[in-house]
Amino acid sequence: MRWTDDRSDNVDDRRGTGGGGGMIVGGGLGTLIIAAIVFFLGGDPSSLLSSGGGNAPAQTEQRTLTPEELHIRDFIKMLTAENEQTWTSIFTANGMQYTPATVVLFENNTTSGCGPAESAMGPFYCPADQKVYMDMSFFNELQQKFGAKVTEFTVAYVLAHEMGHHIQTLLGTTQKVDALRRSGRYSEADLNRVSVATELQADFYAGVWAKNTDDKEHILQPGDLQSAIDAAQAVGDDNIQKKSQGYVNQESFTHGSSAQRKEWFMKGYTTGDIKQGDTFNQLLK
C-alpha cells in the first residue's frame, strides 16, 4: 500500500499510558473465536464483558512507545485522514455534512462509550461516542490463527469497515437497527439477518472508500485488494463456525458468509457509489 502525506489529529493513542497490562482470561481458541465473532461489530460490545468475557487486568506503569508502535500510529493517522477526506467528499457530493470519527489505539483494555473494551473483542465501532477502538495485536491473531495474510491494506480494510459503521450512524441506519432490536417484535433468526445486512453494508462502504481513495490518491498496489478479501473471508461466519464447532448453521450467521463479505466489499469497490449498498432490501426479502 502506498502511503500519502496526509495525517489526522483524530487519533487517540492510549498505548503505554499505564491503563493496560494483564492477560485476558481464557486464552487460546475460545478467546479468538470471541474476537472473530465480535470483530467488525457495530453495536454495543459491553454485553460480551458483562457476561463474564474476562477479568479486569492489573494496572501497569507507563512506558515509552517503541519505534514500531510510533510507526503504526503514523500509519493509522494517515488512514484516518484518508477516511475523513474521502467521506467528506462523498457526503458533500450527496448534499450532506460529514462528521469525523476518532480512532482509539489501545493495548489489552481501555474504556469506551459502550463500556469496557478488551483486546479479545477485536476492533469495533462504538456509536455512543462515535469512536473506533483498535488493539493492533488482533492482526497477529488474524494471521496466525485464522490464516489471513496481514498486510498494511488489511489494516486499512478493517479500519474502513469500522468507519462504515460510523457512516451508518451518521445516516441513521444504526439507530433504526437498534430500535428494531429493542422492539421485541422479531425472532432471533430475524435479528441475525438484520445483523448480517448491517455488517455487509459496512463491508460495502469499505469498498466504496477503497475505490474513491485510490482514484484520488493511488494508494493501491498489487495484492492489496486480495489481502482485504482474504481478511473478509477469514472472518466469514461459515469459516468461524467450521473452526469453532465443525459445522455451519446459516440461521445463526450474524456477519455474513465468506462469499458474501467478499461480494459486498467488491461491489462497493466496483461501483464506488454509496447509493448501491442497500443490503437490507437485498437480504431481507
Tab-separated table of N, CA and C in Angstrom, residues 72-222:
chain	number	residue	atom	x	y	z
A	72	ILE	N	3.271	2.608	13.610
A	72	ILE	CA	1.869	2.216	13.495
A	72	ILE	C	0.952	3.410	13.727
A	73	ARG	N	1.275	4.226	14.718
A	73	ARG	CA	0.458	5.422	14.980
A	73	ARG	C	0.437	6.335	13.746
A	74	ASP	N	1.590	6.528	13.143
A	74	ASP	CA	1.666	7.373	11.953
A	74	ASP	C	0.821	6.796	10.832
A	75	PHE	N	0.850	5.460	10.687
A	75	PHE	CA	0.065	4.790	9.661
A	75	PHE	C	-1.430	4.973	9.905
A	76	ILE	N	-1.858	4.799	11.143
A	76	ILE	CA	-3.278	4.963	11.479
A	76	ILE	C	-3.713	6.414	11.279
A	77	LYS	N	-2.841	7.355	11.598
A	77	LYS	CA	-3.166	8.764	11.350
A	77	LYS	C	-3.355	9.026	9.859
A	78	MET	N	-2.548	8.379	9.043
A	78	MET	CA	-2.687	8.520	7.602
A	78	MET	C	-3.995	7.920	7.119
A	79	LEU	N	-4.305	6.699	7.567
A	79	LEU	CA	-5.548	6.059	7.163
A	79	LEU	C	-6.763	6.859	7.628
A	80	THR	N	-6.692	7.377	8.842
A	80	THR	CA	-7.808	8.173	9.368
A	80	THR	C	-8.022	9.416	8.522
A	81	ALA	N	-6.941	10.066	8.139
A	81	ALA	CA	-7.040	11.255	7.285
A	81	ALA	C	-7.672	10.916	5.939
A	82	GLU	N	-7.277	9.785	5.368
A	82	GLU	CA	-7.830	9.406	4.070
A	82	GLU	C	-9.307	9.042	4.172
A	83	ASN	N	-9.718	8.448	5.290
A	83	ASN	CA	-11.142	8.210	5.501
A	83	ASN	C	-11.903	9.525	5.624
A	84	GLU	N	-11.353	10.438	6.377
A	84	GLU	CA	-12.019	11.729	6.563
A	84	GLU	C	-12.168	12.471	5.240
A	85	GLN	N	-11.110	12.510	4.454
A	85	GLN	CA	-11.160	13.248	3.197
A	85	GLN	C	-12.109	12.603	2.200
A	86	THR	N	-12.033	11.280	2.095
A	86	THR	CA	-12.894	10.591	1.133
A	86	THR	C	-14.359	10.710	1.499
A	87	TRP	N	-14.692	10.485	2.764
A	87	TRP	CA	-16.095	10.526	3.158
A	87	TRP	C	-16.633	11.954	3.190
A	88	THR	N	-15.795	12.921	3.498
A	88	THR	CA	-16.234	14.316	3.390
A	88	THR	C	-16.618	14.637	1.954
A	89	SER	N	-15.819	14.174	1.013
A	89	SER	CA	-16.101	14.404	-0.403
A	89	SER	C	-17.387	13.707	-0.837
A	90	ILE	N	-17.572	12.449	-0.401
A	90	ILE	CA	-18.777	11.702	-0.775
A	90	ILE	C	-20.020	12.339	-0.171
A	91	PHE	N	-19.950	12.714	1.098
A	91	PHE	CA	-21.092	13.352	1.746
A	91	PHE	C	-21.426	14.684	1.069
A	92	THR	N	-20.420	15.466	0.787
A	92	THR	CA	-20.644	16.765	0.138
A	92	THR	C	-21.312	16.591	-1.219
A	93	ALA	N	-20.873	15.600	-1.978
A	93	ALA	CA	-21.453	15.344	-3.297
A	93	ALA	C	-22.911	14.934	-3.208
A	94	ASN	N	-23.314	14.412	-2.035
A	94	ASN	CA	-24.696	13.996	-1.835
A	94	ASN	C	-25.485	14.957	-0.960
A	95	GLY	N	-24.967	16.172	-0.796
A	95	GLY	CA	-25.681	17.206	-0.065
A	95	GLY	C	-25.738	17.010	1.428
A	96	MET	N	-24.734	16.318	1.993
A	96	MET	CA	-24.701	16.061	3.428
A	96	MET	C	-23.388	16.560	4.021
A	97	GLN	N	-23.346	16.619	5.345
A	97	GLN	CA	-22.134	17.047	6.042
A	97	GLN	C	-21.555	15.881	6.825
A	98	TYR	N	-20.272	15.651	6.647
A	98	TYR	CA	-19.610	14.534	7.312
A	98	TYR	C	-18.999	14.984	8.640
A	99	THR	N	-19.201	14.191	9.678
A	99	THR	CA	-18.591	14.419	10.989
A	99	THR	C	-17.568	13.322	11.249
A	100	PRO	N	-16.297	13.656	11.443
A	100	PRO	CA	-15.261	12.622	11.605
A	100	PRO	C	-15.447	11.799	12.877
A	101	ALA	N	-14.965	10.566	12.810
A	101	ALA	CA	-14.876	9.698	13.986
A	101	ALA	C	-13.451	9.734	14.512
A	102	THR	N	-13.287	9.452	15.796
A	102	THR	CA	-11.956	9.342	16.406
A	102	THR	C	-11.542	7.879	16.436
A	103	VAL	N	-10.271	7.612	16.169
A	103	VAL	CA	-9.729	6.262	16.253
A	103	VAL	C	-8.911	6.145	17.535
A	104	VAL	N	-9.237	5.169	18.371
A	104	VAL	CA	-8.539	4.953	19.633
A	104	VAL	C	-7.646	3.722	19.499
A	105	LEU	N	-6.357	3.909	19.691
A	105	LEU	CA	-5.422	2.790	19.750
A	105	LEU	C	-5.191	2.444	21.217
A	106	PHE	N	-5.326	1.158	21.565
A	106	PHE	CA	-5.116	0.762	22.956
A	106	PHE	C	-4.442	-0.590	22.999
A	107	GLU	N	-3.997	-0.987	24.169
A	107	GLU	CA	-3.406	-2.308	24.363
A	107	GLU	C	-4.084	-2.983	25.543
A	108	ASN	N	-4.576	-4.166	25.318
A	108	ASN	CA	-5.202	-5.015	26.340
A	108	ASN	C	-6.590	-4.547	26.775
A	109	ASN	N	-6.719	-3.331	27.281
A	109	ASN	CA	-8.032	-2.875	27.726
A	109	ASN	C	-8.069	-1.366	27.796
A	110	THR	N	-9.277	-0.817	27.705
A	110	THR	CA	-9.497	0.614	27.877
A	110	THR	C	-10.989	0.814	28.130
A	111	THR	N	-11.427	2.046	28.233
A	111	THR	CA	-12.842	2.358	28.406
A	111	THR	C	-13.381	2.963	27.119
A	112	SER	N	-14.664	2.711	26.874
A	112	SER	CA	-15.326	3.286	25.703
A	112	SER	C	-16.710	3.768	26.095
A	113	GLY	N	-17.341	4.503	25.212
A	113	GLY	CA	-18.701	4.948	25.468
A	113	GLY	C	-19.694	3.809	25.504
A	114	CYS	N	-19.282	2.620	25.036
A	114	CYS	CA	-20.131	1.425	25.062
A	114	CYS	C	-19.777	0.496	26.210
A	115	GLY	N	-18.873	0.936	27.098
A	115	GLY	CA	-18.450	0.095	28.213
A	115	GLY	C	-16.984	-0.282	28.088
A	116	PRO	N	-16.522	-1.218	28.916
A	116	PRO	CA	-15.115	-1.635	28.854
A	116	PRO	C	-14.786	-2.244	27.502
A	117	ALA	N	-13.561	-2.027	27.055
A	117	ALA	CA	-13.080	-2.596	25.797
A	117	ALA	C	-11.861	-3.454	26.088
A	118	GLU	N	-11.811	-4.640	25.505
A	118	GLU	CA	-10.675	-5.534	25.679
A	118	GLU	C	-10.180	-5.998	24.314
A	119	SER	N	-8.900	-6.345	24.265
A	119	SER	CA	-8.298	-6.743	23.008
A	119	SER	C	-8.971	-7.978	22.422
A	120	ALA	N	-9.494	-8.875	23.271
A	120	ALA	CA	-10.137	-10.095	22.790
A	120	ALA	C	-11.388	-9.814	21.975
A	121	MET	N	-11.921	-8.599	22.051
A	121	MET	CA	-13.128	-8.251	21.318
A	121	MET	C	-12.835	-7.938	19.862
A	122	GLY	N	-11.579	-7.682	19.514
A	122	GLY	CA	-11.267	-7.266	18.159
A	122	GLY	C	-11.623	-5.807	17.944
A	123	PRO	N	-11.257	-5.246	16.805
A	123	PRO	CA	-11.617	-3.857	16.503
A	123	PRO	C	-13.133	-3.680	16.477
A	124	PHE	N	-13.626	-2.552	16.998
A	124	PHE	CA	-15.057	-2.299	16.958
A	124	PHE	C	-15.325	-0.804	16.940
A	125	TYR	N	-16.534	-0.467	16.511
A	125	TYR	CA	-17.004	0.914	16.499
A	125	TYR	C	-18.053	1.075	17.578
A	126	CYS	N	-17.960	2.144	18.354
A	126	CYS	CA	-18.939	2.442	19.395
A	126	CYS	C	-19.796	3.630	18.955
A	127	PRO	N	-21.082	3.417	18.664
A	127	PRO	CA	-21.937	4.529	18.243
A	127	PRO	C	-22.125	5.591	19.319
A	128	ALA	N	-22.042	5.186	20.599
A	128	ALA	CA	-22.313	6.125	21.693
A	128	ALA	C	-21.325	7.282	21.719
A	129	ASP	N	-20.046	7.004	21.426
A	129	ASP	CA	-19.062	8.089	21.416
A	129	ASP	C	-18.466	8.324	20.024
A	130	GLN	N	-18.975	7.585	19.033
A	130	GLN	CA	-18.529	7.706	17.640
A	130	GLN	C	-17.009	7.573	17.532
A	131	LYS	N	-16.502	6.472	18.123
A	131	LYS	CA	-15.074	6.186	18.080
A	131	LYS	C	-14.842	4.743	17.646
A	132	VAL	N	-13.737	4.539	16.941
A	132	VAL	CA	-13.290	3.203	16.558
A	132	VAL	C	-12.187	2.784	17.519
A	133	TYR	N	-12.294	1.571	18.076
A	133	TYR	CA	-11.316	1.072	19.043
A	133	TYR	C	-10.532	-0.080	18.409
A	134	MET	N	-9.197	0.020	18.478
A	134	MET	CA	-8.352	-0.986	17.850
A	134	MET	C	-7.157	-1.321	18.731
A	135	ASP	N	-7.047	-2.610	19.096
A	135	ASP	CA	-5.811	-3.136	19.665
A	135	ASP	C	-5.116	-3.865	18.523
A	136	MET	N	-3.953	-3.362	18.126
A	136	MET	CA	-3.301	-3.870	16.921
A	136	MET	C	-2.849	-5.317	17.046
A	137	SER	N	-2.796	-5.845	18.262
A	137	SER	CA	-2.386	-7.242	18.430
A	137	SER	C	-3.373	-8.199	17.778
A	138	PHE	N	-4.588	-7.730	17.536
A	138	PHE	CA	-5.578	-8.588	16.893
A	138	PHE	C	-5.109	-9.079	15.533
A	139	PHE	N	-4.350	-8.259	14.832
A	139	PHE	CA	-3.943	-8.626	13.480
A	139	PHE	C	-2.951	-9.786	13.486
A	140	ASN	N	-2.194	-9.919	14.566
A	140	ASN	CA	-1.340	-11.097	14.698
A	140	ASN	C	-2.181	-12.359	14.805
A	141	GLU	N	-3.263	-12.284	15.577
A	141	GLU	CA	-4.150	-13.430	15.731
A	141	GLU	C	-4.883	-13.729	14.422
A	142	LEU	N	-5.271	-12.692	13.721
A	142	LEU	CA	-5.969	-12.869	12.453
A	142	LEU	C	-5.109	-13.667	11.476
A	143	GLN	N	-3.823	-13.391	11.485
A	143	GLN	CA	-2.911	-14.077	10.578
A	143	GLN	C	-2.541	-15.464	11.092
A	144	GLN	N	-2.195	-15.558	12.376
A	144	GLN	CA	-1.675	-16.809	12.922
A	144	GLN	C	-2.753	-17.859	13.150
A	145	LYS	N	-3.946	-17.421	13.548
A	145	LYS	CA	-4.987	-18.372	13.924
A	145	LYS	C	-6.072	-18.551	12.857
A	146	PHE	N	-6.293	-17.520	12.021
A	146	PHE	CA	-7.370	-17.596	11.042
A	146	PHE	C	-6.869	-17.625	9.608
A	147	GLY	N	-5.557	-17.563	9.422
A	147	GLY	CA	-4.980	-17.809	8.112
A	147	GLY	C	-5.014	-16.665	7.133
A	148	ALA	N	-5.370	-15.466	7.571
A	148	ALA	CA	-5.377	-14.323	6.661
A	148	ALA	C	-3.997	-13.661	6.653
A	149	LYS	N	-3.416	-13.504	5.481
A	149	LYS	CA	-2.144	-12.811	5.388
A	149	LYS	C	-2.362	-11.325	5.640
A	150	VAL	N	-1.757	-10.820	6.696
A	150	VAL	CA	-1.986	-9.432	7.091
A	150	VAL	C	-0.968	-8.513	6.420
A	151	THR	N	-1.488	-7.548	5.689
A	151	THR	CA	-0.671	-6.512	5.067
A	151	THR	C	-1.151	-5.154	5.580
A	152	GLU	N	-0.500	-4.106	5.145
A	152	GLU	CA	-0.957	-2.769	5.534
A	152	GLU	C	-2.385	-2.534	5.043
A	153	PHE	N	-2.708	-3.056	3.874
A	153	PHE	CA	-4.066	-2.815	3.381
A	153	PHE	C	-5.099	-3.658	4.111
A	154	THR	N	-4.688	-4.766	4.731
A	154	THR	CA	-5.599	-5.489	5.615
A	154	THR	C	-6.066	-4.574	6.740
A	155	VAL	N	-5.108	-3.867	7.341
A	155	VAL	CA	-5.435	-2.920	8.410
A	155	VAL	C	-6.326	-1.805	7.864
A	156	ALA	N	-5.998	-1.329	6.657
A	156	ALA	CA	-6.797	-0.273	6.040
A	156	ALA	C	-8.234	-0.721	5.831
A	157	TYR	N	-8.412	-1.961	5.391
A	157	TYR	CA	-9.749	-2.508	5.174
A	157	TYR	C	-10.521	-2.604	6.488
A	158	VAL	N	-9.884	-3.121	7.525
A	158	VAL	CA	-10.555	-3.251	8.821
A	158	VAL	C	-10.997	-1.880	9.328
A	159	LEU	N	-10.114	-0.898	9.261
A	159	LEU	CA	-10.480	0.440	9.711
A	159	LEU	C	-11.597	1.006	8.839
A	160	ALA	N	-11.531	0.775	7.537
A	160	ALA	CA	-12.573	1.273	6.638
A	160	ALA	C	-13.917	0.626	6.946
A	161	HIS	N	-13.908	-0.657	7.328
A	161	HIS	CA	-15.147	-1.325	7.726
A	161	HIS	C	-15.736	-0.678	8.979
A	162	GLU	N	-14.894	-0.419	9.966
A	162	GLU	CA	-15.387	0.226	11.187
A	162	GLU	C	-15.885	1.639	10.884
A	163	MET	N	-15.203	2.345	9.987
A	163	MET	CA	-15.686	3.650	9.551
A	163	MET	C	-17.019	3.503	8.821
A	164	GLY	N	-17.224	2.347	8.184
A	164	GLY	CA	-18.516	2.083	7.562
A	164	GLY	C	-19.634	2.070	8.583
A	165	HIS	N	-19.371	1.537	9.768
A	165	HIS	CA	-20.369	1.600	10.846
A	165	HIS	C	-20.599	3.045	11.283
A	166	HIS	N	-19.553	3.856	11.227
A	166	HIS	CA	-19.724	5.281	11.543
A	166	HIS	C	-20.624	5.949	10.504
A	167	ILE	N	-20.434	5.589	9.236
A	167	ILE	CA	-21.304	6.118	8.183
A	167	ILE	C	-22.750	5.734	8.468
A	168	GLN	N	-22.969	4.491	8.898
A	168	GLN	CA	-24.322	4.051	9.233
A	168	GLN	C	-24.922	4.867	10.360
A	169	THR	N	-24.102	5.241	11.334
A	169	THR	CA	-24.584	6.079	12.431
A	169	THR	C	-24.945	7.469	11.934
A	170	LEU	N	-24.095	8.041	11.093
A	170	LEU	CA	-24.366	9.387	10.557
A	170	LEU	C	-25.620	9.403	9.685
A	171	LEU	N	-25.893	8.296	8.988
A	171	LEU	CA	-27.051	8.228	8.101
A	171	LEU	C	-28.320	7.763	8.816
A	172	GLY	N	-28.192	7.396	10.090
A	172	GLY	CA	-29.354	6.969	10.863
A	172	GLY	C	-29.660	5.484	10.793
A	173	THR	N	-28.851	4.723	10.057
A	173	THR	CA	-29.100	3.283	9.930
A	173	THR	C	-28.905	2.572	11.254
A	174	THR	N	-27.852	2.914	11.966
A	174	THR	CA	-27.565	2.276	13.250
A	174	THR	C	-28.727	2.463	14.221
A	175	GLN	N	-29.271	3.668	14.261
A	175	GLN	CA	-30.363	3.960	15.177
A	175	GLN	C	-31.627	3.166	14.821
A	176	LYS	N	-31.896	3.012	13.522
A	176	LYS	CA	-33.064	2.251	13.093
A	176	LYS	C	-32.916	0.772	13.449
A	177	VAL	N	-31.715	0.245	13.246
A	177	VAL	CA	-31.465	-1.156	13.572
A	177	VAL	C	-31.590	-1.380	15.079
A	178	ASP	N	-31.066	-0.435	15.863
A	178	ASP	CA	-31.140	-0.569	17.317
A	178	ASP	C	-32.589	-0.541	17.791
A	179	ALA	N	-33.394	0.335	17.198
A	179	ALA	CA	-34.808	0.409	17.570
A	179	ALA	C	-35.527	-0.890	17.214
A	180	LEU	N	-35.166	-1.464	16.084
A	180	LEU	CA	-35.770	-2.722	15.665
A	180	LEU	C	-35.417	-3.834	16.647
A	181	ARG	N	-34.151	-3.855	17.078
A	181	ARG	CA	-33.717	-4.883	18.024
A	181	ARG	C	-34.421	-4.755	19.363
A	182	ARG	N	-34.660	-3.520	19.774
A	182	ARG	CA	-35.261	-3.283	21.078
A	182	ARG	C	-36.783	-3.463	21.076
A	183	SER	N	-37.375	-3.549	19.906
A	183	SER	CA	-38.841	-3.584	19.818
A	183	SER	C	-39.434	-4.861	20.385
A	184	GLY	N	-38.679	-5.959	20.369
A	184	GLY	CA	-39.177	-7.229	20.862
A	184	GLY	C	-40.135	-7.923	19.917
A	185	ARG	N	-40.263	-7.430	18.697
A	185	ARG	CA	-41.228	-7.986	17.750
A	185	ARG	C	-40.622	-9.027	16.813
A	186	TYR	N	-39.321	-9.224	16.915
A	186	TYR	CA	-38.667	-10.076	15.925
A	186	TYR	C	-37.940	-11.241	16.592
A	187	SER	N	-37.886	-12.344	15.886
A	187	SER	CA	-37.215	-13.533	16.398
A	187	SER	C	-35.705	-13.358	16.326
A	188	GLU	N	-35.005	-14.248	17.016
A	188	GLU	CA	-33.540	-14.210	16.974
A	188	GLU	C	-33.029	-14.426	15.558
A	189	ALA	N	-33.664	-15.301	14.817
A	189	ALA	CA	-33.256	-15.550	13.432
A	189	ALA	C	-33.434	-14.298	12.578
A	190	ASP	N	-34.548	-13.580	12.778
A	190	ASP	CA	-34.782	-12.339	12.038
A	190	ASP	C	-33.716	-11.293	12.372
A	191	LEU	N	-33.413	-11.167	13.669
A	191	LEU	CA	-32.417	-10.190	14.085
A	191	LEU	C	-31.030	-10.558	13.572
A	192	ASN	N	-30.745	-11.844	13.473
A	192	ASN	CA	-29.467	-12.261	12.896
A	192	ASN	C	-29.361	-11.829	11.437
A	193	ARG	N	-30.450	-11.923	10.694
A	193	ARG	CA	-30.450	-11.497	9.295
A	193	ARG	C	-30.241	-9.994	9.189
A	194	VAL	N	-30.827	-9.247	10.107
A	194	VAL	CA	-30.607	-7.797	10.135
A	194	VAL	C	-29.143	-7.484	10.440
A	195	SER	N	-28.570	-8.237	11.377
A	195	SER	CA	-27.167	-8.044	11.725
A	195	SER	C	-26.262	-8.312	10.520
A	196	VAL	N	-26.569	-9.374	9.774
A	196	VAL	CA	-25.790	-9.683	8.575
A	196	VAL	C	-25.866	-8.535	7.571
A	197	ALA	N	-27.065	-8.011	7.363
A	197	ALA	CA	-27.225	-6.890	6.429
A	197	ALA	C	-26.438	-5.674	6.889
A	198	THR	N	-26.421	-5.446	8.196
A	198	THR	CA	-25.670	-4.314	8.752
A	198	THR	C	-24.184	-4.470	8.506
A	199	GLU	N	-23.660	-5.653	8.770
A	199	GLU	CA	-22.230	-5.897	8.618
A	199	GLU	C	-21.797	-5.882	7.156
A	200	LEU	N	-22.608	-6.459	6.291
A	200	LEU	CA	-22.243	-6.472	4.872
A	200	LEU	C	-22.303	-5.077	4.275
A	201	GLN	N	-23.191	-4.239	4.789
A	201	GLN	CA	-23.210	-2.858	4.320
A	201	GLN	C	-21.926	-2.131	4.725
A	202	ALA	N	-21.412	-2.420	5.914
A	202	ALA	CA	-20.147	-1.832	6.328
A	202	ALA	C	-19.009	-2.325	5.438
A	203	ASP	N	-19.061	-3.588	5.028
A	203	ASP	CA	-18.084	-4.096	4.054
A	203	ASP	C	-18.199	-3.339	2.733
A	204	PHE	N	-19.436	-3.112	2.311
A	204	PHE	CA	-19.682	-2.353	1.088
A	204	PHE	C	-19.070	-0.952	1.189
A	205	TYR	N	-19.315	-0.283	2.306
A	205	TYR	CA	-18.763	1.064	2.481
A	205	TYR	C	-17.235	1.051	2.476
A	206	ALA	N	-16.638	-0.033	3.004
A	206	ALA	CA	-15.186	-0.153	2.955
A	206	ALA	C	-14.705	-0.209	1.511
A	207	GLY	N	-15.445	-0.921	0.667
A	207	GLY	CA	-15.103	-0.976	-0.746
A	207	GLY	C	-15.265	0.358	-1.438
A	208	VAL	N	-16.340	1.071	-1.095
A	208	VAL	CA	-16.543	2.424	-1.647
A	208	VAL	C	-15.373	3.325	-1.268
A	209	TRP	N	-14.956	3.238	-0.001
A	209	TRP	CA	-13.814	4.051	0.444
A	209	TRP	C	-12.554	3.691	-0.346
A	210	ALA	N	-12.289	2.399	-0.514
A	210	ALA	CA	-11.082	1.973	-1.224
A	210	ALA	C	-11.071	2.501	-2.652
A	211	LYS	N	-12.193	2.395	-3.342
A	211	LYS	CA	-12.280	2.852	-4.732
A	211	LYS	C	-12.057	4.354	-4.840
A	212	ASN	N	-12.792	5.119	-4.038
A	212	ASN	CA	-12.707	6.580	-4.142
A	212	ASN	C	-11.350	7.102	-3.689
A	213	THR	N	-10.772	6.485	-2.658
A	213	THR	CA	-9.467	6.926	-2.181
A	213	THR	C	-8.380	6.581	-3.187
A	214	ASP	N	-8.480	5.409	-3.798
A	214	ASP	CA	-7.483	5.041	-4.803
A	214	ASP	C	-7.592	5.931	-6.035
A	215	ASP	N	-8.795	6.280	-6.430
A	215	ASP	CA	-8.957	7.189	-7.572
A	215	ASP	C	-8.277	8.524	-7.316
A	216	LYS	N	-8.324	8.957	-6.071
A	216	LYS	CA	-7.761	10.267	-5.709
A	216	LYS	C	-6.280	10.200	-5.379
A	217	GLU	N	-5.856	9.171	-4.655
A	217	GLU	CA	-4.500	9.122	-4.108
A	217	GLU	C	-3.625	7.992	-4.680
A	218	HIS	N	-4.236	7.070	-5.418
A	218	HIS	CA	-3.496	5.935	-5.998
A	218	HIS	C	-2.751	5.151	-4.911
A	219	ILE	N	-3.500	4.722	-3.909
A	219	ILE	CA	-2.891	4.048	-2.762
A	219	ILE	C	-2.683	2.554	-2.991
A	220	LEU	N	-3.456	1.964	-3.899
A	220	LEU	CA	-3.431	0.521	-4.051
A	220	LEU	C	-2.221	0.035	-4.834
A	221	GLN	N	-1.632	-1.041	-4.347
A	221	GLN	CA	-0.530	-1.707	-5.020
A	221	GLN	C	-0.914	-3.164	-5.251
A	222	PRO	N	-0.183	-3.882	-6.113
A	222	PRO	CA	-0.538	-5.278	-6.398
A	222	PRO	C	-0.689	-6.109	-5.128
